[in-house]
Coordinates of C-alpha atoms in Angstrom, one line a residue:
M1127 CA -251.9 -16.7 -90.7
S1128 CA -252.3 -19.2 -93.5
F1129 CA -252.2 -23.0 -93.0
K1130 CA -254.4 -25.9 -94.0
P1131 CA -254.9 -29.0 -91.9
E1132 CA -254.6 -32.1 -94.1
D1133 CA -255.8 -35.6 -93.4
T1134 CA -253.0 -38.0 -94.1
T1135 CA -251.2 -41.1 -93.0
I1136 CA -247.8 -41.9 -91.4
K1137 CA -246.8 -43.5 -94.7
D1138 CA -247.4 -40.3 -96.6
I1139 CA -245.5 -38.2 -94.1
L1140 CA -242.4 -40.4 -93.8
Y1141 CA -242.2 -41.5 -97.4
A1142 CA -241.4 -38.0 -98.5
N1143 CA -237.6 -37.7 -99.4
I1144 CA -237.0 -34.8 -97.0
N1145 CA -235.5 -34.2 -93.6
Y1146 CA -237.7 -33.6 -90.6
I1147 CA -235.7 -31.2 -88.4
I1148 CA -236.2 -31.0 -84.6
P1149 CA -235.3 -27.3 -83.8
R1150 CA -233.2 -26.3 -80.9
Y1151 CA -236.0 -24.6 -79.0
Q1152 CA -237.9 -27.9 -78.8
R1153 CA -238.0 -29.7 -75.5
K1154 CA -236.1 -33.0 -75.1
Y1155 CA -237.5 -36.4 -75.9
V1156 CA -239.5 -37.2 -72.8
W1157 CA -241.6 -40.2 -73.6
T1158 CA -241.4 -43.1 -71.1
E1159 CA -242.4 -46.8 -71.0
K1160 CA -246.1 -46.0 -70.6
N1161 CA -246.1 -43.9 -73.8
W1162 CA -244.0 -46.6 -75.7
N1163 CA -246.2 -49.4 -74.5
D1164 CA -249.4 -47.5 -75.4
M1165 CA -248.3 -47.1 -79.0
I1166 CA -247.1 -50.7 -79.4
E1167 CA -250.2 -52.1 -77.8
D1168 CA -252.4 -50.1 -80.1
I1169 CA -250.5 -51.6 -83.0
F1170 CA -250.7 -55.2 -81.6
R1171 CA -254.5 -54.7 -81.0
I1172 CA -255.1 -53.8 -84.6
I1173 CA -253.2 -56.9 -85.8
D1174 CA -254.5 -59.4 -83.2
N1175 CA -258.1 -58.4 -83.7
N1176 CA -257.7 -58.9 -87.5
N1177 CA -258.8 -55.3 -87.9
M1178 CA -256.1 -54.1 -90.4
N1179 CA -258.7 -51.9 -92.1
S1180 CA -259.4 -49.9 -89.0
E1181 CA -258.3 -46.3 -88.9
H1182 CA -256.1 -45.6 -85.9
F1183 CA -255.8 -41.8 -85.3
L1184 CA -252.3 -40.7 -84.1
G1185 CA -253.1 -37.0 -83.7
S1186 CA -251.7 -33.9 -85.4
F1187 CA -248.2 -33.1 -86.7
I1188 CA -247.4 -29.4 -86.8
L1189 CA -244.6 -28.6 -89.3
E1190 CA -242.9 -25.5 -90.7
K1191 CA -241.6 -25.1 -94.2
S1192 CA -237.8 -24.8 -94.4
G1193 CA -236.7 -25.0 -98.0
E1194 CA -237.2 -28.5 -99.2
N1195 CA -237.3 -29.8 -95.6
Q1196 CA -239.7 -29.4 -92.8
I1197 CA -239.2 -28.3 -89.2
V1198 CA -241.1 -30.3 -86.6
I1199 CA -243.0 -27.9 -84.3
D1200 CA -245.2 -30.5 -82.7
G1201 CA -244.7 -34.3 -83.1
Q1202 CA -241.1 -34.9 -82.1
Q1203 CA -242.1 -37.6 -79.5
R1204 CA -244.2 -39.6 -82.0
L1205 CA -241.9 -39.2 -85.0
T1206 CA -238.9 -40.3 -82.9
T1207 CA -240.7 -43.4 -81.6
L1208 CA -242.1 -44.3 -85.0
T1209 CA -238.6 -44.1 -86.5
I1210 CA -237.3 -46.4 -83.8
L1211 CA -240.1 -48.9 -84.4
L1212 CA -239.4 -48.9 -88.1
G1213 CA -235.7 -49.4 -87.5
I1214 CA -236.4 -52.4 -85.2
I1215 CA -238.6 -53.9 -88.0
I1216 CA -235.7 -53.6 -90.5
K1217 CA -233.3 -55.2 -88.0
L1218 CA -235.6 -58.2 -87.2
L1219 CA -236.3 -58.8 -90.9
I1220 CA -232.5 -58.8 -91.6
L1221 CA -231.9 -61.2 -88.6
M1222 CA -234.7 -63.6 -89.9
K1223 CA -233.2 -63.4 -93.4
S1224 CA -236.8 -62.7 -94.5
E1225 CA -237.7 -62.5 -98.2
I1226 CA -239.3 -59.2 -97.5
S1227 CA -237.0 -56.4 -98.9
T1228 CA -235.9 -53.8 -96.4
D1229 CA -234.9 -51.3 -99.1
E1230 CA -238.4 -49.9 -99.4
I1231 CA -238.8 -49.7 -95.6
K1232 CA -235.5 -47.7 -95.3
R1233 CA -237.1 -44.9 -97.2
Y1234 CA -239.2 -44.1 -94.1
C1235 CA -236.1 -43.8 -92.0
F1236 CA -233.5 -42.3 -94.4
K1237 CA -233.3 -39.4 -96.9
F1238 CA -231.4 -40.4 -100.1
D1239 CA -229.4 -37.9 -102.2
A1240 CA -229.0 -37.9 -106.0
I1241 CA -226.6 -40.8 -106.0
G1242 CA -228.5 -42.9 -103.5
K1243 CA -226.4 -42.1 -100.3
P1244 CA -228.7 -42.3 -97.2
T1245 CA -228.7 -39.9 -94.3
V1246 CA -231.0 -40.2 -91.2
K1247 CA -234.3 -38.6 -92.1
L1248 CA -235.0 -37.3 -88.5
V1249 CA -232.5 -34.5 -87.7
N1250 CA -232.1 -33.9 -84.0
E1251 CA -228.7 -32.5 -82.8
E1252 CA -229.4 -33.7 -79.3
Y1253 CA -229.7 -37.3 -80.4
K1254 CA -227.8 -37.3 -83.7
N1255 CA -225.1 -39.7 -82.5
I1256 CA -227.4 -42.4 -81.1
L1257 CA -229.8 -42.3 -84.0
Q1258 CA -226.8 -42.7 -86.4
I1259 CA -225.5 -45.7 -84.4
F1260 CA -229.0 -47.2 -84.3
L1261 CA -230.0 -46.8 -87.9
C1262 CA -226.7 -47.0 -89.7
N1263 CA -224.8 -49.6 -87.6
Y1264 CA -226.9 -51.5 -85.2
I1265 CA -229.8 -52.6 -87.4
Q1266 CA -227.3 -54.0 -89.9
D1267 CA -225.5 -56.0 -87.3
N1268 CA -226.1 -59.8 -87.3
S1269 CA -226.4 -60.1 -83.5
D1270 CA -229.8 -60.2 -81.8
E1271 CA -228.4 -58.3 -78.7
M1272 CA -230.0 -55.1 -77.3
L1273 CA -228.7 -51.8 -78.5
S1274 CA -227.2 -51.1 -75.1
E1275 CA -225.2 -54.3 -75.3
Y1276 CA -224.1 -53.6 -78.9
I1277 CA -222.9 -50.1 -77.8
K1278 CA -220.9 -51.6 -75.0
R1279 CA -219.4 -54.4 -77.1
S1280 CA -218.4 -51.9 -79.8
N1281 CA -216.9 -49.5 -77.3
L1282 CA -219.1 -46.7 -78.6
K1283 CA -219.9 -43.6 -76.6
I1284 CA -223.3 -41.9 -76.1
T1285 CA -224.2 -38.8 -74.0
Q1286 CA -226.2 -38.8 -70.8
K1287 CA -229.1 -37.2 -72.8
E1288 CA -229.1 -40.1 -75.3
L1289 CA -229.7 -42.7 -72.6
L1290 CA -233.4 -42.3 -72.8
I1291 CA -233.4 -43.0 -76.6
E1292 CA -231.2 -46.1 -75.9
K1293 CA -233.7 -47.2 -73.2
C1294 CA -236.6 -46.7 -75.7
I1295 CA -234.9 -48.8 -78.4
D1296 CA -234.1 -51.6 -75.9
Y1297 CA -237.7 -51.6 -74.5
C1298 CA -239.4 -51.6 -77.9
Y1299 CA -237.0 -54.2 -79.3
S1300 CA -237.7 -56.6 -76.4
I1301 CA -241.5 -56.2 -76.6
I1302 CA -241.6 -56.7 -80.4
I1303 CA -239.2 -59.6 -80.6
N1304 CA -241.1 -61.4 -77.9
K1305 CA -244.4 -60.8 -79.6
V1306 CA -242.9 -62.0 -83.0
K1307 CA -241.5 -65.1 -81.4
Q1308 CA -245.0 -66.0 -80.2
S1309 CA -246.3 -65.8 -83.7
R1310 CA -246.1 -68.8 -86.0
L1311 CA -245.4 -66.6 -89.0
S1312 CA -242.7 -64.3 -87.7
S1313 CA -241.8 -62.3 -90.8
K1314 CA -245.5 -62.0 -91.7
Y1315 CA -246.3 -60.6 -88.3
L1316 CA -243.5 -58.0 -88.7
E1317 CA -245.0 -57.1 -92.0
S1318 CA -248.3 -56.6 -90.3
I1319 CA -246.7 -54.3 -87.7
L1320 CA -245.2 -52.3 -90.5
Y1321 CA -248.5 -52.1 -92.3
A1322 CA -250.4 -51.0 -89.1
I1323 CA -247.8 -48.2 -88.5
L1324 CA -247.9 -46.9 -92.0
K1325 CA -251.7 -46.9 -92.1
M1326 CA -252.1 -44.8 -89.0
K1327 CA -254.2 -41.7 -89.6
C1328 CA -253.0 -38.2 -88.6
V1329 CA -253.5 -34.6 -89.4
S1330 CA -250.6 -32.6 -91.0
I1331 CA -250.5 -28.9 -90.5
V1332 CA -247.8 -27.0 -92.3
A1333 CA -247.0 -23.4 -91.4
D1334 CA -245.3 -21.0 -93.7
N1335 CA -243.1 -19.3 -91.1
E1336 CA -241.8 -19.5 -87.6
Q1337 CA -244.4 -17.1 -86.2
E1338 CA -247.2 -19.3 -87.4
G1339 CA -245.4 -22.3 -86.1
Y1340 CA -245.0 -20.7 -82.7
I1341 CA -248.7 -19.9 -82.5
I1342 CA -249.7 -23.4 -83.6
F1343 CA -247.2 -24.9 -81.3
E1344 CA -249.5 -24.1 -78.4
I1345 CA -252.0 -26.6 -79.7
L1346 CA -251.0 -29.9 -78.0
N1347 CA -251.6 -33.1 -79.9
S1348 CA -253.8 -35.9 -78.5
R1349 CA -250.9 -38.3 -78.0
G1350 CA -248.3 -36.0 -76.7
V1351 CA -247.1 -35.3 -73.1
P1352 CA -248.5 -31.8 -72.3
L1353 CA -245.9 -29.1 -72.4
Q1354 CA -244.9 -27.6 -69.1
M1355 CA -244.8 -23.9 -68.5
H1356 CA -241.0 -23.5 -68.8
E1357 CA -241.0 -25.4 -72.1
L1358 CA -243.6 -22.9 -73.5
I1359 CA -241.5 -20.0 -72.3
K1360 CA -238.3 -21.5 -73.8
N1361 CA -240.1 -22.0 -77.1
Y1362 CA -241.3 -18.4 -77.1
I1363 CA -237.8 -17.1 -76.4
F1364 CA -236.1 -19.3 -79.0
M1365 CA -238.6 -18.5 -81.7
Y1366 CA -237.9 -14.7 -81.5
S1367 CA -234.2 -15.0 -80.6
R1368 CA -233.9 -17.0 -83.9
E1369 CA -234.5 -13.7 -85.8
N1370 CA -232.1 -11.5 -83.8
N1371 CA -229.2 -13.7 -82.7
G1372 CA -229.7 -17.1 -84.3
F1373 CA -230.3 -20.5 -82.6
D1374 CA -226.8 -21.2 -81.4
V1375 CA -226.6 -18.0 -79.4
A1376 CA -229.9 -18.6 -77.7
K1377 CA -229.1 -22.3 -77.1
N1378 CA -225.7 -21.5 -75.6
K1379 CA -227.3 -19.0 -73.2
W1380 CA -230.1 -21.5 -72.3
D1381 CA -227.4 -24.1 -71.7
Q1382 CA -225.8 -21.7 -69.2
V1383 CA -229.1 -21.4 -67.4
I1384 CA -229.4 -25.2 -67.3
A1385 CA -225.9 -25.6 -65.9
N1386 CA -226.6 -23.0 -63.2
V1387 CA -230.0 -24.3 -61.9
D1388 CA -230.9 -27.8 -63.2
E1389 CA -230.3 -31.2 -61.5
K1390 CA -229.2 -29.6 -58.2
K1391 CA -230.6 -30.3 -54.8
N1392 CA -234.2 -28.9 -54.5
S1393 CA -233.7 -27.1 -57.8
S1394 CA -234.7 -27.6 -61.5
I1395 CA -235.1 -25.5 -64.6
K1396 CA -238.9 -25.7 -64.1
K1397 CA -238.6 -24.4 -60.6
Y1398 CA -236.2 -21.6 -61.5
I1399 CA -238.3 -20.3 -64.4
S1400 CA -241.4 -20.2 -62.2
Q1401 CA -239.6 -18.4 -59.3
Y1402 CA -237.8 -16.1 -61.7
C1403 CA -241.2 -15.0 -63.1
V1404 CA -242.5 -14.3 -59.6
H1405 CA -239.5 -12.1 -59.0
Y1406 CA -239.7 -10.4 -62.4
F1407 CA -243.5 -9.8 -63.0
E1408 CA -246.2 -8.3 -60.9
K1409 CA -248.8 -10.9 -60.3
E1410 CA -252.0 -10.4 -62.2
K1411 CA -255.2 -12.3 -61.6
G1412 CA -255.9 -15.1 -64.1
L1413 CA -252.5 -14.8 -65.8
K1414 CA -249.9 -17.5 -65.5
E1415 CA -246.1 -17.0 -66.1
Y1416 CA -246.4 -17.7 -69.8
D1417 CA -249.3 -15.3 -70.2
L1418 CA -247.3 -12.5 -68.5
I1419 CA -244.3 -13.1 -70.8
K1420 CA -246.5 -12.9 -73.9
K1421 CA -248.1 -9.7 -72.6
Y1422 CA -245.0 -7.8 -71.5
I1423 CA -242.1 -9.3 -73.4
S1424 CA -242.4 -8.2 -77.0
K1425 CA -240.4 -9.6 -79.9
E1426 CA -237.9 -6.7 -79.6
K1427 CA -237.4 -7.4 -75.8
V1428 CA -236.8 -11.1 -76.0
C1429 CA -233.0 -11.1 -76.3
A1430 CA -232.6 -8.7 -73.3
F1431 CA -235.1 -10.9 -71.4
L1432 CA -233.1 -14.0 -72.1
D1433 CA -229.9 -12.2 -70.9
D1434 CA -231.6 -11.3 -67.7
I1435 CA -232.7 -15.0 -67.2
V1436 CA -229.1 -16.0 -67.7
K1437 CA -227.8 -13.3 -65.2
K1438 CA -230.4 -14.3 -62.6
S1439 CA -229.6 -18.0 -63.0
K1440 CA -226.1 -17.2 -61.6
L1441 CA -227.7 -15.5 -58.6
Y1442 CA -230.0 -18.5 -58.2
N1443 CA -227.0 -20.7 -58.2
Y1444 CA -225.5 -18.7 -55.4
I1445 CA -228.7 -19.2 -53.4
I1446 CA -228.3 -23.0 -53.9
D1447 CA -224.5 -23.4 -53.7
G1448 CA -223.2 -20.2 -52.0
N1449 CA -220.6 -17.8 -53.3
E1450 CA -217.0 -17.6 -51.9
E1451 CA -217.1 -13.8 -52.4
Y1452 CA -220.0 -13.5 -49.9
S1453 CA -219.4 -13.5 -46.2
D1454 CA -219.6 -16.6 -44.0
A1455 CA -222.9 -15.4 -42.6
I1456 CA -224.5 -15.1 -46.0
N1457 CA -223.3 -18.5 -47.2
Y1458 CA -224.5 -20.0 -43.9
V1459 CA -228.0 -18.6 -44.6
F1460 CA -228.1 -20.1 -48.1
K1461 CA -226.9 -23.4 -46.7
F1462 CA -229.7 -23.1 -44.0
F1463 CA -232.3 -22.7 -46.7
Q1464 CA -231.0 -25.7 -48.6
E1465 CA -230.7 -28.0 -45.7
N1466 CA -234.2 -27.2 -44.4
Q1467 CA -235.7 -27.2 -48.0
V1468 CA -237.0 -23.7 -47.7
S1469 CA -237.2 -22.7 -51.3
Q1470 CA -240.4 -20.5 -51.4
F1471 CA -238.5 -17.4 -50.5
R1472 CA -236.1 -17.6 -53.5
P1473 CA -238.0 -14.9 -55.6
V1474 CA -237.3 -12.4 -52.7
L1475 CA -233.7 -13.6 -52.4
L1476 CA -233.3 -13.1 -56.2
S1477 CA -234.5 -9.5 -55.8
L1478 CA -232.2 -8.9 -52.9
L1479 CA -229.1 -10.3 -54.6
E1480 CA -230.0 -8.2 -57.7
A1481 CA -230.0 -5.1 -55.5
F1482 CA -226.6 -6.1 -54.0
E1483 CA -225.1 -6.7 -57.5
N1484 CA -226.4 -3.3 -58.6
G1485 CA -224.8 -1.5 -55.6
L1486 CA -228.0 -0.7 -53.8
L1487 CA -227.0 -2.8 -50.8
N1488 CA -223.6 -3.3 -49.2
L1489 CA -222.4 -6.6 -48.0
R1490 CA -223.2 -5.9 -44.3
E1491 CA -226.7 -4.7 -45.1
L1492 CA -227.3 -7.8 -47.2
E1493 CA -226.0 -10.0 -44.4
R1494 CA -228.4 -8.4 -41.8
I1495 CA -231.4 -8.7 -44.1
L1496 CA -230.7 -12.4 -44.9
L1497 CA -230.1 -13.2 -41.2
T1498 CA -233.4 -11.5 -40.3
L1499 CA -235.2 -13.6 -42.9
K1500 CA -233.5 -16.8 -41.6
N1501 CA -234.3 -16.0 -38.0
F1502 CA -238.0 -15.4 -38.9
I1503 CA -238.1 -18.8 -40.6
C1504 CA -236.4 -20.5 -37.7
I1505 CA -239.2 -19.3 -35.3
S1506 CA -242.2 -19.5 -37.6
V1507 CA -241.4 -22.4 -39.9
I1508 CA -238.8 -24.6 -38.3
I1509 CA -239.9 -24.5 -34.6
C1510 CA -243.6 -23.4 -34.8
E1511 CA -244.1 -25.4 -38.0
N1512 CA -246.1 -22.7 -39.9
K1513 CA -246.5 -23.7 -43.6
T1514 CA -244.3 -21.7 -46.0
N1515 CA -247.1 -21.5 -48.6
S1516 CA -249.0 -19.2 -46.2
Y1517 CA -246.5 -16.5 -47.3
T1518 CA -246.9 -17.0 -51.0
K1519 CA -248.9 -13.9 -51.6
L1520 CA -246.6 -11.7 -49.6
I1521 CA -243.5 -13.2 -51.3
A1522 CA -244.9 -12.5 -54.8
E1523 CA -245.9 -8.9 -53.9
Y1524 CA -242.5 -7.9 -52.4
A1525 CA -240.3 -10.0 -54.7
Y1526 CA -241.6 -7.8 -57.6
K1527 CA -241.5 -4.6 -55.6
L1528 CA -237.9 -5.2 -54.6
H1529 CA -237.0 -6.0 -58.3
N1530 CA -239.0 -3.2 -59.9
D1531 CA -238.0 -0.3 -57.7
F1532 CA -235.7 -1.3 -54.9
T1533 CA -235.4 0.8 -51.7
K1534 CA -234.4 -0.2 -48.2
E1535 CA -237.8 1.1 -47.1
I1536 CA -239.5 -1.6 -49.1
V1537 CA -237.3 -4.2 -47.4
K1538 CA -238.3 -2.8 -44.0
E1539 CA -242.0 -2.8 -45.2
F1540 CA -241.6 -6.5 -46.2
F1541 CA -240.3 -7.4 -42.8
D1542 CA -243.0 -5.4 -41.0
Q1543 CA -245.6 -7.4 -42.9
L1544 CA -243.8 -10.7 -42.3
Y1545 CA -243.3 -10.1 -38.6
K1546 CA -247.0 -9.4 -38.1
T1547 CA -247.4 -13.2 -38.5
I1548 CA -244.7 -14.3 -36.1
P1549 CA -245.8 -16.5 -33.2
N1550 CA -245.6 -14.9 -29.8
I1551 CA -243.1 -16.0 -27.1
N1552 CA -245.5 -18.3 -25.3
T1553 CA -246.4 -20.2 -28.4
F1554 CA -242.7 -20.4 -29.4
T1555 CA -241.7 -21.6 -25.9
T1556 CA -244.3 -24.4 -25.9
K1557 CA -243.0 -25.6 -29.3
F1558 CA -239.4 -25.1 -28.5
T1559 CA -239.4 -27.1 -25.2
Q1560 CA -241.1 -30.0 -26.9
I1561 CA -238.2 -30.5 -29.4
A1562 CA -237.2 -34.1 -28.7
Y1563 CA -234.5 -36.5 -29.9
S1564 CA -233.6 -40.1 -29.0
K1565 CA -232.7 -43.3 -30.6
F1566 CA -234.9 -45.2 -28.1
D1567 CA -238.2 -44.9 -29.9
D1568 CA -239.9 -47.4 -27.6
K1569 CA -239.2 -45.2 -24.6
Y1570 CA -241.0 -42.2 -26.1
S1571 CA -243.9 -43.8 -28.1
E1572 CA -246.3 -40.9 -27.3
I1573 CA -243.7 -38.1 -28.1
K1574 CA -243.0 -36.7 -31.6
L1575 CA -239.3 -37.3 -31.9
D1576 CA -237.2 -35.1 -34.1
K1577 CA -234.7 -36.8 -36.5
G1578 CA -232.1 -34.5 -35.1
N1579 CA -232.4 -31.6 -37.6
K1580 CA -234.1 -29.1 -35.2
V1581 CA -231.8 -30.1 -32.3
R1582 CA -228.7 -29.7 -34.4
L1583 CA -230.0 -26.3 -35.7
V1584 CA -230.5 -25.1 -32.1
L1585 CA -227.2 -26.3 -30.8
F1586 CA -225.3 -25.0 -33.9
E1587 CA -226.9 -21.5 -33.7
N1588 CA -226.2 -21.3 -30.0
E1589 CA -222.5 -21.8 -30.8
I1590 CA -222.6 -19.2 -33.6
Q1591 CA -224.2 -16.7 -31.1
N1592 CA -221.6 -17.3 -28.5
T1593 CA -218.5 -17.5 -30.7
G1594 CA -219.4 -15.3 -33.7
E1595 CA -218.0 -18.1 -35.9
Y1596 CA -219.8 -20.1 -38.6
N1597 CA -217.3 -22.9 -39.0
I1598 CA -218.5 -24.9 -36.0
P1599 CA -216.8 -28.3 -35.5
K1600 CA -218.9 -31.4 -36.1
F1601 CA -220.6 -32.6 -33.0
T1602 CA -222.8 -35.4 -31.7
I1603 CA -225.9 -34.9 -29.5
E1604 CA -225.3 -35.7 -25.9
H1605 CA -228.2 -36.5 -23.5
V1606 CA -227.1 -35.2 -20.0
K1607 CA -229.6 -37.6 -18.4
N1608 CA -229.4 -40.9 -20.2
D1609 CA -232.2 -41.1 -22.7
C1610 CA -232.7 -44.8 -22.1
E1611 CA -234.2 -43.8 -18.8
G1612 CA -237.3 -42.3 -20.4
G1613 CA -239.2 -39.3 -18.9
N1614 CA -238.1 -35.9 -20.2
A1615 CA -234.6 -37.1 -21.1
C1616 CA -235.4 -36.8 -24.8
Y1617 CA -236.2 -33.0 -24.7
I1618 CA -234.1 -30.1 -25.8
G1619 CA -233.4 -29.0 -22.2
N1620 CA -231.4 -32.2 -21.7
L1621 CA -229.3 -32.0 -24.9
I1622 CA -225.9 -30.5 -25.5
P1623 CA -223.2 -30.8 -28.3
L1624 CA -220.1 -32.8 -27.7
T1625 CA -217.4 -34.1 -30.1
K1626 CA -217.8 -37.8 -30.9
K1627 CA -214.5 -38.6 -29.3
I1628 CA -215.6 -37.1 -25.9
N1629 CA -219.1 -38.5 -26.1
N1630 CA -217.8 -42.1 -26.5
K1631 CA -215.9 -41.8 -23.3
L1632 CA -218.9 -40.9 -21.1
G1633 CA -220.6 -44.2 -20.9
S1634 CA -219.2 -45.4 -17.6
V1635 CA -218.3 -42.2 -15.8
S1636 CA -220.2 -40.7 -12.8
F1637 CA -222.4 -37.7 -13.1
E1638 CA -219.8 -35.5 -11.4
Q1639 CA -217.1 -36.7 -13.8
K1640 CA -219.4 -36.1 -16.7
I1641 CA -220.0 -32.5 -15.6
N1642 CA -216.3 -31.9 -15.2
I1643 CA -215.7 -33.2 -18.7
Y1644 CA -218.4 -30.8 -20.0
S1645 CA -216.5 -27.9 -18.4
K1646 CA -213.5 -28.6 -20.7
S1647 CA -215.6 -28.9 -23.9
I1648 CA -214.7 -26.9 -27.0
F1649 CA -218.4 -26.0 -27.2
T1650 CA -219.9 -23.2 -25.1
L1651 CA -223.2 -24.9 -24.1
P1652 CA -221.7 -27.7 -22.2
K1653 CA -219.4 -25.2 -20.5
E1654 CA -222.3 -23.0 -19.5
M1655 CA -224.1 -25.9 -18.0
A1656 CA -221.1 -27.2 -16.1
N1657 CA -220.3 -23.8 -14.7
E1658 CA -223.9 -23.4 -13.5
L1659 CA -223.9 -26.7 -11.8
L1660 CA -220.4 -27.1 -10.4
G1661 CA -220.5 -24.4 -7.7
N1662 CA -224.0 -24.8 -6.4
F1663 CA -225.0 -28.4 -6.0
K1664 CA -223.9 -31.8 -5.0
L1665 CA -223.4 -33.5 -8.4
K1666 CA -225.4 -36.6 -8.4
S1667 CA -227.4 -37.9 -11.3
E1668 CA -230.6 -37.8 -9.2
Y1669 CA -230.3 -34.0 -9.0
W1670 CA -230.6 -33.6 -12.8
N1671 CA -234.3 -34.4 -13.0
D1672 CA -237.2 -34.1 -15.4
N1673 CA -238.4 -30.7 -13.9
L1674 CA -235.0 -29.1 -14.3
I1675 CA -234.9 -30.3 -18.0
I1676 CA -238.1 -28.4 -18.7
V1677 CA -236.8 -25.4 -16.8
R1678 CA -233.6 -25.4 -18.9
G1679 CA -235.6 -25.8 -22.1
E1680 CA -237.7 -22.8 -21.2
K1681 CA -234.6 -20.8 -20.5
L1682 CA -233.1 -21.7 -23.8
A1683 CA -236.4 -20.8 -25.6
K1684 CA -236.3 -17.3 -24.1
K1685 CA -232.7 -16.9 -25.1
F1686 CA -233.4 -17.8 -28.7
Y1687 CA -236.5 -15.7 -29.0
N1688 CA -235.1 -12.6 -27.4
E1689 CA -231.4 -12.8 -28.2
I1690 CA -230.5 -15.1 -31.0
W1691 CA -233.4 -15.3 -33.5
I1692 CA -234.1 -11.6 -33.6
R1693 CA -234.8 -9.0 -36.3
K1694 CA -231.5 -7.6 -37.3
F1695 CA -232.7 -5.3 -40.0
S1696 CA -235.3 -2.6 -39.3

């Protein structure tokens, strides 16, 4: 590997009449107000302290030769922000009708061809449109409005991705124009800002080829936002896909992954890549995901590896959003995971769906396996409140085993290990009977009230068990004994599902009338309760007391532990 670090300045880098190209494998522009403000305040500090001869170090720029141009391996965030600051200086000098010529300053923002035609020097396909609007239109406009206002007034369109660049320009413009207005010599102060920027010291490292650039890319500059694991992985894949398939193929595939997993509830590209690696690689002490990829995915395997990432992203999407080709039971399990924010088991789910897609499991077997996992989580995590991170090691071990060499025996082995940790019936019953729900917080100040999630889960799953259906009608939570009375009225033993229409009619009826209404409910739990009470007791509200509420709660607990939330695959 041959490259030579060279001490230089921003002036020397940007004055060269070449394009600086941001490659497709680079991460997006991610700087925020803190980063913008830090850079601007550094510039103001140099000027305000009358210290223009000081040397402000901006870090290293890692570049790759590409004909007469250069590819930016590391430095996109700083180069983009510096280009924006220089553009703002040009605009303000034009607005002030300053005697300072902007032609020379434009050489830092534009590349000029043989006949003097300018093109934006910083080439970034993601932000090409907004940089063009900013540098070729906005800075020449005689209005002092923000870029966002100019775009709106001019009926111009920018993409969602470009909004951060727009925000950066607006922010920097407002800070600089306010600072300049405070100065008695406005154009001179702008000239000082320009001078401070161009004098900034940096180190330029130019690699001869993409392999060198990839290696150097791992060296993070002192001003940059540290790269996240999925960004390093993306870079690695794109660098070697570039040789085999070209950038566009790799980018299109990566965009498919983004569409499948990013910006969804409890999901992101970062989370997917991390969980995919848990599913794909056997865990090795001291090695992170990126290290495993470098160790096991050679240059020749990168394209196939990317294809697998795309394929699994579709399965990951099914885990998040469901799949109409799956059964109601399977889609219910996935919905359960989403609603209860249980995402730690996704590496195992990926391996199971992979086995199903490969014909190693039929639909019925997959359904039984997923219901078993869901039932375990209901008991251990939802009711008994065990932490899901206590299963991390087990998940990593079996996600890889199920991916690498799937057999149903390994599934059984996984559940054997998992069920060794399941709480016993006494612990479960204690926790279950304490599930409490009420809107009268003041009546139950010493009781931990549920927001309704656990109660709805219990009532919903009881209906599924009794009807075999997963499309249960919407219901409200009814307190048999009015919860405004206090005592045990808030506990699960006193709660049943009713439609909102029926529930609204119960406010003024007697206890006997209420039980008769329960007997005609579309839900099975109110019917069961009504049938049990109607033939045996004189129906007065005094009968349904705190002791019976606990007894009913214990009965429900045993039903769930022994009949509903059971192991269905063994």
